[in-house]
PDB file of C-alpha atoms in Angstrom:
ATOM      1  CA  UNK A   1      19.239 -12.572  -6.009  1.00 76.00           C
ATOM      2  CA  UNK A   2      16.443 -13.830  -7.941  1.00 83.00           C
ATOM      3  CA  UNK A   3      15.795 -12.060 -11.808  1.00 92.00           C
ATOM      4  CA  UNK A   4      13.562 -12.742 -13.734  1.00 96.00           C
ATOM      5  CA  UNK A   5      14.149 -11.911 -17.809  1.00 96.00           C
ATOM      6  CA  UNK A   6      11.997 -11.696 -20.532  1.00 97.00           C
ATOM      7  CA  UNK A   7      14.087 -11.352 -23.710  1.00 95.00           C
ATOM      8  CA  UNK A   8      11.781 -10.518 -26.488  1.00 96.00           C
ATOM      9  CA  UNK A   9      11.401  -6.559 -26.576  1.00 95.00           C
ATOM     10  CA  UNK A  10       8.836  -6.700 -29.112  1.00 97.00           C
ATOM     11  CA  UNK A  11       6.563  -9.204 -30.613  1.00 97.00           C
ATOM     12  CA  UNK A  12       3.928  -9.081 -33.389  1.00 97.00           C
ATOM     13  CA  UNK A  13       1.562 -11.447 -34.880  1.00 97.00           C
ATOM     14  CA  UNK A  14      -2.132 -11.327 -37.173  1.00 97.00           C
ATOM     15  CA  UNK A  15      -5.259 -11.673 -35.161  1.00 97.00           C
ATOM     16  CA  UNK A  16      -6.108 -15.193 -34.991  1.00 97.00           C
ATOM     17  CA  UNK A  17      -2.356 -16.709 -35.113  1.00 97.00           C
ATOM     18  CA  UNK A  18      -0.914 -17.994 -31.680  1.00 97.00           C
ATOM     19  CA  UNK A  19       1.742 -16.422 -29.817  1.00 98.00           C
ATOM     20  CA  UNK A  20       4.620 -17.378 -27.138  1.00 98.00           C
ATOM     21  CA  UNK A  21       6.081 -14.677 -25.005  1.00 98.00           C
ATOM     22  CA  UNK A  22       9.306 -16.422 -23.032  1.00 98.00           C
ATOM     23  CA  UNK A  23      10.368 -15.840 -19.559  1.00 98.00           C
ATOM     24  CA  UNK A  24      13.141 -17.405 -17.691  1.00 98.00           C
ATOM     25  CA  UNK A  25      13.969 -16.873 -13.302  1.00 97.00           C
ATOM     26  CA  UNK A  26      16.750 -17.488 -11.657  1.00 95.00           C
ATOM     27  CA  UNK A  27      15.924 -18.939  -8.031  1.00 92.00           C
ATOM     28  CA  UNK A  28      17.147 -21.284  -5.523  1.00 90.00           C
ATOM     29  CA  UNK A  29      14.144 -21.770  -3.828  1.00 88.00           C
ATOM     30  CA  UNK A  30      11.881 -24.555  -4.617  1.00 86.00           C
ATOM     31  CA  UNK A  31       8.044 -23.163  -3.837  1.00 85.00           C
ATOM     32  CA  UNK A  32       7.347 -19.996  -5.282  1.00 89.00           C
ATOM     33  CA  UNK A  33       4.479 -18.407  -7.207  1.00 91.00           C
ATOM     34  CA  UNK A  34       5.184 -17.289 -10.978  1.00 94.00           C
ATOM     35  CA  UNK A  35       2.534 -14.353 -12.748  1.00 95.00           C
ATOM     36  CA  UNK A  36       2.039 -13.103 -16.154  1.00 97.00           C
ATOM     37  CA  UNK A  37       0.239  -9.181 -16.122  1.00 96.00           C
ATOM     38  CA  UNK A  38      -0.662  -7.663 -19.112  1.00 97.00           C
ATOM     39  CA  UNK A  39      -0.978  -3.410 -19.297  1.00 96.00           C
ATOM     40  CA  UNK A  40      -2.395  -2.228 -22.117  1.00 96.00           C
ATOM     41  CA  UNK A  41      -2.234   1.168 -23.363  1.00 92.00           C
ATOM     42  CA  UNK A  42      -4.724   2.805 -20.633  1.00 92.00           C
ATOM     43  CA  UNK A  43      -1.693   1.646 -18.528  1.00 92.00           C
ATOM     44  CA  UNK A  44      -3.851  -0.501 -16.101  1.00 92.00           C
ATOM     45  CA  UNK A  45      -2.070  -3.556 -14.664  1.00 94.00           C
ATOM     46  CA  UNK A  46      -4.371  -6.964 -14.870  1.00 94.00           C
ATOM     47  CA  UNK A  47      -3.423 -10.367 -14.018  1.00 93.00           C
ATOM     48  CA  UNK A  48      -3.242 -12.624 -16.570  1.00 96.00           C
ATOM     49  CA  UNK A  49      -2.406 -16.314 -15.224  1.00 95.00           C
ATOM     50  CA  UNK A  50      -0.853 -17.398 -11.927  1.00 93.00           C
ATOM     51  CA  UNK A  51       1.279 -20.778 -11.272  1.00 93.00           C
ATOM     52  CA  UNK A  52       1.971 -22.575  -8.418  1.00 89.00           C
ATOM     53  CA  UNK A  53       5.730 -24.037  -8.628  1.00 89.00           C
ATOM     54  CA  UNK A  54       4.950 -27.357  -7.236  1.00 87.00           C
ATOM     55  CA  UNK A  55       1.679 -27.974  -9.656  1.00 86.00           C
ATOM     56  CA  UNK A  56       3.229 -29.832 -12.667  1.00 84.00           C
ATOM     57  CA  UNK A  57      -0.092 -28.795 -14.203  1.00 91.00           C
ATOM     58  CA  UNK A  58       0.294 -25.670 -16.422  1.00 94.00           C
ATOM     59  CA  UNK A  59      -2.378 -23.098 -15.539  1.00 92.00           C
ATOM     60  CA  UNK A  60      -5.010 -22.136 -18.696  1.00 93.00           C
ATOM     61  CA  UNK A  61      -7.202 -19.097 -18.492  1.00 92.00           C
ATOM     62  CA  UNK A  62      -9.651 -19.156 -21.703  1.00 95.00           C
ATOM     63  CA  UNK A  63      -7.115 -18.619 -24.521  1.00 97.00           C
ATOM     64  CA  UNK A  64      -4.052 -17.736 -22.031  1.00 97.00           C
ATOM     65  CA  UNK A  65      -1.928 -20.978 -21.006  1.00 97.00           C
ATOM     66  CA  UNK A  66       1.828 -21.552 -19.611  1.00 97.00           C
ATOM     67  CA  UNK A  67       4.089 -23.720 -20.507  1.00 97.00           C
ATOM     68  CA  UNK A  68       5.781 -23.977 -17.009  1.00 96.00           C
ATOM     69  CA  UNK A  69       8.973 -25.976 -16.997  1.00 95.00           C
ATOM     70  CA  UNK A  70      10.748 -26.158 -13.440  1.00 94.00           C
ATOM     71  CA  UNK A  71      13.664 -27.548 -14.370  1.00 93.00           C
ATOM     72  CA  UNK A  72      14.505 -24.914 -17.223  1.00 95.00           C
ATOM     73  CA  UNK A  73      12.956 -22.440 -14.403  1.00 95.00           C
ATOM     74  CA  UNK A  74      10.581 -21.065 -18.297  1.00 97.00           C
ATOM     75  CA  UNK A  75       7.534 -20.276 -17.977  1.00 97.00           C
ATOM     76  CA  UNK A  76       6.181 -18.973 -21.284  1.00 98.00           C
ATOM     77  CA  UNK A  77       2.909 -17.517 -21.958  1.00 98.00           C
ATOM     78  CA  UNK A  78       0.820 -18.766 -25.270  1.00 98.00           C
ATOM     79  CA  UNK A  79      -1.859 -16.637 -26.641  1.00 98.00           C
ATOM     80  CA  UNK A  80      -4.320 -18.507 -28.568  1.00 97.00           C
ATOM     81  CA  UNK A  81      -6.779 -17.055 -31.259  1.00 97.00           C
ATOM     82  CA  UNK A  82      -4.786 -13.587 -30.390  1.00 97.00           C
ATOM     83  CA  UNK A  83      -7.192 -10.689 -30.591  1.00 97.00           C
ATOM     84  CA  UNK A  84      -6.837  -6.882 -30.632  1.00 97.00           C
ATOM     85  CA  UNK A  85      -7.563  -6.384 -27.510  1.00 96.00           C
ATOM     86  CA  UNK A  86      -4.707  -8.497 -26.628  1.00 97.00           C
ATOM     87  CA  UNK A  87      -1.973  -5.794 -27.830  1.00 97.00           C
ATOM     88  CA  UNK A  88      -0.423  -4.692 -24.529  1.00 97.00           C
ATOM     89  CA  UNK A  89       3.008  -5.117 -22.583  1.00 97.00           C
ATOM     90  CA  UNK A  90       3.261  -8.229 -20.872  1.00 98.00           C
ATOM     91  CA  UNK A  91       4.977  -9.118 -17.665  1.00 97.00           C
ATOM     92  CA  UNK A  92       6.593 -12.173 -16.358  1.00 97.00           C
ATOM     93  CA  UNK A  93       6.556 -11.618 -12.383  1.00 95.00           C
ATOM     94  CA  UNK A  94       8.229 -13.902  -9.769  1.00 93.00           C
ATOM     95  CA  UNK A  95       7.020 -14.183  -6.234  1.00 90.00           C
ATOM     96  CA  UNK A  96       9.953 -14.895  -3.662  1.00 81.00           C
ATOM     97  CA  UNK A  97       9.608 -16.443  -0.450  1.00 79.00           C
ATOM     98  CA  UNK A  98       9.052 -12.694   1.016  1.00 78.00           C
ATOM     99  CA  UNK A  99       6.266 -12.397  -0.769  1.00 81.00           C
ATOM    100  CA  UNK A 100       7.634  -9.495  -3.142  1.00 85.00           C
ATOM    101  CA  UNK A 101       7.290  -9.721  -7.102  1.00 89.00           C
ATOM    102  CA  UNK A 102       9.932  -9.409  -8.889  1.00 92.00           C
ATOM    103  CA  UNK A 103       9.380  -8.590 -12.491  1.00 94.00           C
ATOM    104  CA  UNK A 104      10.580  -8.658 -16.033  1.00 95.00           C
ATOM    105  CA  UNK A 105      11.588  -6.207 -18.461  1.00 95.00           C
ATOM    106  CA  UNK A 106       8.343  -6.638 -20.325  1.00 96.00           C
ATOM    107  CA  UNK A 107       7.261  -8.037 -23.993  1.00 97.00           C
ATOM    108  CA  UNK A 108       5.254  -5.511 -26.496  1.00 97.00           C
ATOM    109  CA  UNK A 109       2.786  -7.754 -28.038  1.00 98.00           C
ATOM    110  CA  UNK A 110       0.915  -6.193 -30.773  1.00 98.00           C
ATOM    111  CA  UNK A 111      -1.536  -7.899 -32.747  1.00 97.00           C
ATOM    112  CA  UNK A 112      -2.018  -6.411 -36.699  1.00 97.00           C
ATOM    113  CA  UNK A 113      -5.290  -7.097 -38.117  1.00 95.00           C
TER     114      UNK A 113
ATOM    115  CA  UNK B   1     -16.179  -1.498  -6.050  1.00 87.00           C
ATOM    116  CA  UNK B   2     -12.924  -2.583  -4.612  1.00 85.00           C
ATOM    117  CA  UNK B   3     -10.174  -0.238  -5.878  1.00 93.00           C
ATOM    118  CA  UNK B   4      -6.352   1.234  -5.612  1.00 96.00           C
ATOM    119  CA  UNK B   5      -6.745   4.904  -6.368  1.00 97.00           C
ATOM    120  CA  UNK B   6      -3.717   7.120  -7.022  1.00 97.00           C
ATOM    121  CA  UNK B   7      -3.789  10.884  -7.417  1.00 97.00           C
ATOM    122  CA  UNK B   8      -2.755  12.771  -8.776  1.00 97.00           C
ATOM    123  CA  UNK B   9      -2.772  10.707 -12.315  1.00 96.00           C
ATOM    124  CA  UNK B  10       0.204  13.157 -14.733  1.00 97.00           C
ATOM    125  CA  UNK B  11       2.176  15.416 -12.734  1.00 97.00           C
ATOM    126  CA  UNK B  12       4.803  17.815 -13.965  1.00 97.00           C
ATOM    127  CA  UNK B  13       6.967  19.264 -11.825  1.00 96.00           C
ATOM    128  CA  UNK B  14      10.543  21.118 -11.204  1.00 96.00           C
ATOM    129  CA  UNK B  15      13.710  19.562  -9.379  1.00 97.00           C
ATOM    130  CA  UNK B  16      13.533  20.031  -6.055  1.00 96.00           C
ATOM    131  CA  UNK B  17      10.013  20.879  -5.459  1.00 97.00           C
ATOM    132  CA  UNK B  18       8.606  18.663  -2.525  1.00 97.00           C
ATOM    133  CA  UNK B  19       5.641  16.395  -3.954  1.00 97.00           C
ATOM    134  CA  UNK B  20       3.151  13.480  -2.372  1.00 98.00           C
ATOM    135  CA  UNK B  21       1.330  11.174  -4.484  1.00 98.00           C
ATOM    136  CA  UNK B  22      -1.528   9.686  -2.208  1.00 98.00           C
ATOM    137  CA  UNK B  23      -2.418   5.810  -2.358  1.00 98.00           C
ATOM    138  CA  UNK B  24      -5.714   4.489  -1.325  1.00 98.00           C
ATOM    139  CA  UNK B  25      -7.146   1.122  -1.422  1.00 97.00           C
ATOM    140  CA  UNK B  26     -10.684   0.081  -0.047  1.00 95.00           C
ATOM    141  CA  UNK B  27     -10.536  -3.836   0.264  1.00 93.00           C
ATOM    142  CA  UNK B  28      -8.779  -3.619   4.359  1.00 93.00           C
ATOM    143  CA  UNK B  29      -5.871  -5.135   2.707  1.00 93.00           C
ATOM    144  CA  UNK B  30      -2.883  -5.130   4.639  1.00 92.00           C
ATOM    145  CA  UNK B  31       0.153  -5.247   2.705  1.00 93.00           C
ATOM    146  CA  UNK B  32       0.229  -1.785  -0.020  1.00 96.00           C
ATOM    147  CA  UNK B  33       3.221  -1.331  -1.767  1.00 96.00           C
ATOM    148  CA  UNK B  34       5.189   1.068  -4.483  1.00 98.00           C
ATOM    149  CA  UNK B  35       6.675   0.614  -7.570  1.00 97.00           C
ATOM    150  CA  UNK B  36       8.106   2.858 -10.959  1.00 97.00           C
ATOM    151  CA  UNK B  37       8.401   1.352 -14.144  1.00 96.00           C
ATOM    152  CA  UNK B  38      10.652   2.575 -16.964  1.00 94.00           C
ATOM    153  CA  UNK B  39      10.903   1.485 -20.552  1.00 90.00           C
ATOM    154  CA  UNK B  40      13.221  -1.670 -20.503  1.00 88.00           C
ATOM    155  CA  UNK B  41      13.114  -1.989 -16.654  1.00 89.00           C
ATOM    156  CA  UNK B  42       9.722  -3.406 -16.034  1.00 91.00           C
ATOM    157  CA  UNK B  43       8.897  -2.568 -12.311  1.00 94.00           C
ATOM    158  CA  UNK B  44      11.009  -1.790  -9.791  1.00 95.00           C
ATOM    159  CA  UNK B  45       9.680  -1.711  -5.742  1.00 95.00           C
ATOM    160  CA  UNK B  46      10.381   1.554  -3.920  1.00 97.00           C
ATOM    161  CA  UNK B  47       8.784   1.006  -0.350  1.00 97.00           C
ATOM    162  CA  UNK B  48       6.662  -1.697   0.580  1.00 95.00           C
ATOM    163  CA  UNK B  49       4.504  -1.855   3.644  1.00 95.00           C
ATOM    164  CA  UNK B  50       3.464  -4.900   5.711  1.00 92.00           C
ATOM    165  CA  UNK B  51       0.906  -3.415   7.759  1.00 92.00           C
ATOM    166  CA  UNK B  52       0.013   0.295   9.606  1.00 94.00           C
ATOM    167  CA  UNK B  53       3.262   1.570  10.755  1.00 91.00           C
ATOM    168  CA  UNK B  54       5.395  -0.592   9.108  1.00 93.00           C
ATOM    169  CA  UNK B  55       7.402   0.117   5.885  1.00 96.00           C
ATOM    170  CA  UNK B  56      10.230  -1.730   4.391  1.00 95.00           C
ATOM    171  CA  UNK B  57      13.067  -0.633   1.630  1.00 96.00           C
ATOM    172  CA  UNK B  58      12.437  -2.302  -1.850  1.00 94.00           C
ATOM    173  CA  UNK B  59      14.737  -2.203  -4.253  1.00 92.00           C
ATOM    174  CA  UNK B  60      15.405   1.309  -4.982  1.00 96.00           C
ATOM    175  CA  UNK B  61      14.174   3.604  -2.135  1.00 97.00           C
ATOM    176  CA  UNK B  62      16.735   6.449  -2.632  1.00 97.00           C
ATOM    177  CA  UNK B  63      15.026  10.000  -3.293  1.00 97.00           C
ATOM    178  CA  UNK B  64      11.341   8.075  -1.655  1.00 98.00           C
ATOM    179  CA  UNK B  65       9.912   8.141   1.525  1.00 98.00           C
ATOM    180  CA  UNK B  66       7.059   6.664   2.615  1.00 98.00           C
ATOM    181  CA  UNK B  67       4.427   6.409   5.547  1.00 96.00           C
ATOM    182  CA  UNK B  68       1.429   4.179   6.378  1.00 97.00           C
ATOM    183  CA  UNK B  69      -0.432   6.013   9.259  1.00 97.00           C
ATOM    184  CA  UNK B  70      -3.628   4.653   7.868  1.00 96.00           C
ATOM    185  CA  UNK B  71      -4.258   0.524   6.534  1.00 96.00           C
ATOM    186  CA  UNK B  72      -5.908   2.257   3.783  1.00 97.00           C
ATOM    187  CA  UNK B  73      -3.647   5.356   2.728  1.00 98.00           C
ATOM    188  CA  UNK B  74       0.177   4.592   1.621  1.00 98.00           C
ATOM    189  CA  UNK B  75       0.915   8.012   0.324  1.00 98.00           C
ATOM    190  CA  UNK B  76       4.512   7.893  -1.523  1.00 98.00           C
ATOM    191  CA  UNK B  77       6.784  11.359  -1.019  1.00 98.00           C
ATOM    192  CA  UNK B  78      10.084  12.935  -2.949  1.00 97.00           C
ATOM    193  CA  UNK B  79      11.170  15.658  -0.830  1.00 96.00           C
ATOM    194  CA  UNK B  80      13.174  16.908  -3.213  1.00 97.00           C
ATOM    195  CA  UNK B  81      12.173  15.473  -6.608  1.00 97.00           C
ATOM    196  CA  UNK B  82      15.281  15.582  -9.517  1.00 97.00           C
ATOM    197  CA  UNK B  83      15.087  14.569 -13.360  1.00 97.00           C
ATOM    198  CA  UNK B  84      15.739  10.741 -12.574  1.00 97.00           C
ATOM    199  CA  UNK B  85      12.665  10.178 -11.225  1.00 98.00           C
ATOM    200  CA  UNK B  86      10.757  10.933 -13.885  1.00 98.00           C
ATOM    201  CA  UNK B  87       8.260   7.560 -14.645  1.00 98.00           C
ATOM    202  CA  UNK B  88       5.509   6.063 -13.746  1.00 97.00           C
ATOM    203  CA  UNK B  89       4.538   5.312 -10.477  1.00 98.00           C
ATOM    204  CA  UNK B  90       2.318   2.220  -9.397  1.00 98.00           C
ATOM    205  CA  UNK B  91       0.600   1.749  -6.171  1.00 98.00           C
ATOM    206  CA  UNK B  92      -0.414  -1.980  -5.038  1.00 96.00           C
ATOM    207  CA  UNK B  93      -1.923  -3.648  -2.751  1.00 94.00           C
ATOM    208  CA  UNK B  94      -2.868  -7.158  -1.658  1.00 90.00           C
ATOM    209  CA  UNK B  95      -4.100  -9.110   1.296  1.00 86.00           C
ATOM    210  CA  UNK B  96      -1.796 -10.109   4.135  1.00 81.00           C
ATOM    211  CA  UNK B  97       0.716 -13.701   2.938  1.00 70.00           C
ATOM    212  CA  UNK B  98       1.623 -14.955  -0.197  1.00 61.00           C
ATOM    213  CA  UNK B  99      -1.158 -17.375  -1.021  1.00 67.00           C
ATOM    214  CA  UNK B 100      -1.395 -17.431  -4.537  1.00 62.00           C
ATOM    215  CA  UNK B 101      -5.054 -16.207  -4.322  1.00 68.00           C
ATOM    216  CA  UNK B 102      -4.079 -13.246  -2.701  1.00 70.00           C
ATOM    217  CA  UNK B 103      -3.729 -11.024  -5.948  1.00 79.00           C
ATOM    218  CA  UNK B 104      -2.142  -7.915  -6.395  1.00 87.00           C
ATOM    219  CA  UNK B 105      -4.179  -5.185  -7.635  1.00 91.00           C
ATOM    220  CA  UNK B 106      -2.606  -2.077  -8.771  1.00 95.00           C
ATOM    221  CA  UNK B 107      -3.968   1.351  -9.105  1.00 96.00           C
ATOM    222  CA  UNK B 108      -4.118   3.062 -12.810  1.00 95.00           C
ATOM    223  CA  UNK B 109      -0.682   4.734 -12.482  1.00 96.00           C
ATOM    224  CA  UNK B 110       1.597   8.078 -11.854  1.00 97.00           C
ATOM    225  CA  UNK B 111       3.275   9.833 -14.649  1.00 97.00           C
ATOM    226  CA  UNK B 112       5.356  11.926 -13.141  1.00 98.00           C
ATOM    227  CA  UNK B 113       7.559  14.874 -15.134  1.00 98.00           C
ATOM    228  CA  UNK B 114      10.465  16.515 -12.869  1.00 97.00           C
ATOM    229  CA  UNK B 115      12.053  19.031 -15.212  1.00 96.00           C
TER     230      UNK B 115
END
């Protein structure tokens, strides 16, 4: 069975510093879609960044990039120029060949000022 | 505006006392699915449905059932709610496939008590 596991509980940084949350999947299959979500405190779930597993390119969204590593089956998230707004749980999702996401454990990210 | 709506939003209730959270989404998506999260677990499916009239297990269905009579209504049901199901409850749903474009969208979440 796939898993996907995100072993940083908690993370904390000052606004403006950069920030890698981790993520590592198990899988045996060789096309399948990877997700970060974040959910801040009003609880809402938003999509972050998507990756395609046979792009080699990593995905960037503004100040959101991977670092997507097939072989390692990683796929970290990097937060650049981290804001307040950015203090949220963050979820690494997997998306198996039915379709179904299977997700992390979660990172708290919280961002002092 | 396209939208998942879940009501009700906090719920607390007492074991055993029959309950129905309703799921509604107005983008004629076809696949709508459920899922609880709980601190160190991230999110775990319940039920899942592929289309009207069709509903799959997820990971942990036990204590859940489910119906989709409706594309746009996926209402989630404990017949007979105890203390482990206490969480929050997500609703979600997403075009037919697994494109990559086809994004999930959730709706703003259950948090349900069972005392």
């Amino acid at each position: 069975a796939q898993t996907v596991t995100q072993s940083q509980p908690e993370m904390s940084v000052q606004e403006a510093e950069t920030v890698t949350l981790s993520c590592t999947y198990d899988t045996s299959e060789n096309n399948y879609y990877l997700f970060w979500y974040k959910q801040p405190p009003s609880r809402q779930m938003i999509l972050v960044i998507r990756q395609e597993a046979y792009k080699q390119q990593n995905a960037t969204e503004n100040r959101f990039s991977v670092n997507f590593q097939k072989a390692a089956k990683s796929f970290s998230l990097k937060i650049s120029d981290s804001q307040l707004g950015d203090t949220a749980m963050y979820f690494c999702a997997f998306m198996d060949s039915n379709y179904q996401l299977i997700w992390g454990a979660g990172t708290k990210l919280i961002i002092k000022p | 505006e396209a939208q998942v709506t879940q009501n009700p939003r906090y719920l607390i209730t007492v074991t055993g006392k029959k309950l129905t959270v309703t799921c509604s989404q107005n983008m004629n998506h076809e696949y709508m699915s459920w899922y609880r999260q709980d601190p160190g677990l991230g999110l775990r499916q319940i039920y899942y449905s592929m289309n009207v009239e069709v509903t799959d297990k997820g990971d942990v269905p036990e204590g859940y059932k489910v119906s989709r009579k409706e594309k746009r209504n996926f209402p989630l049901i404990l017949e007979s709610p105890s203390p482990n199901q206490t969480s929050l409850y997500f609703c979600a749903s997403r075009p037919a496939g697994g494109n990559i474009n086809n994004e999930q969208f959730f709706g703003p979440g259950t948090r349900l008590t069972v005392l």
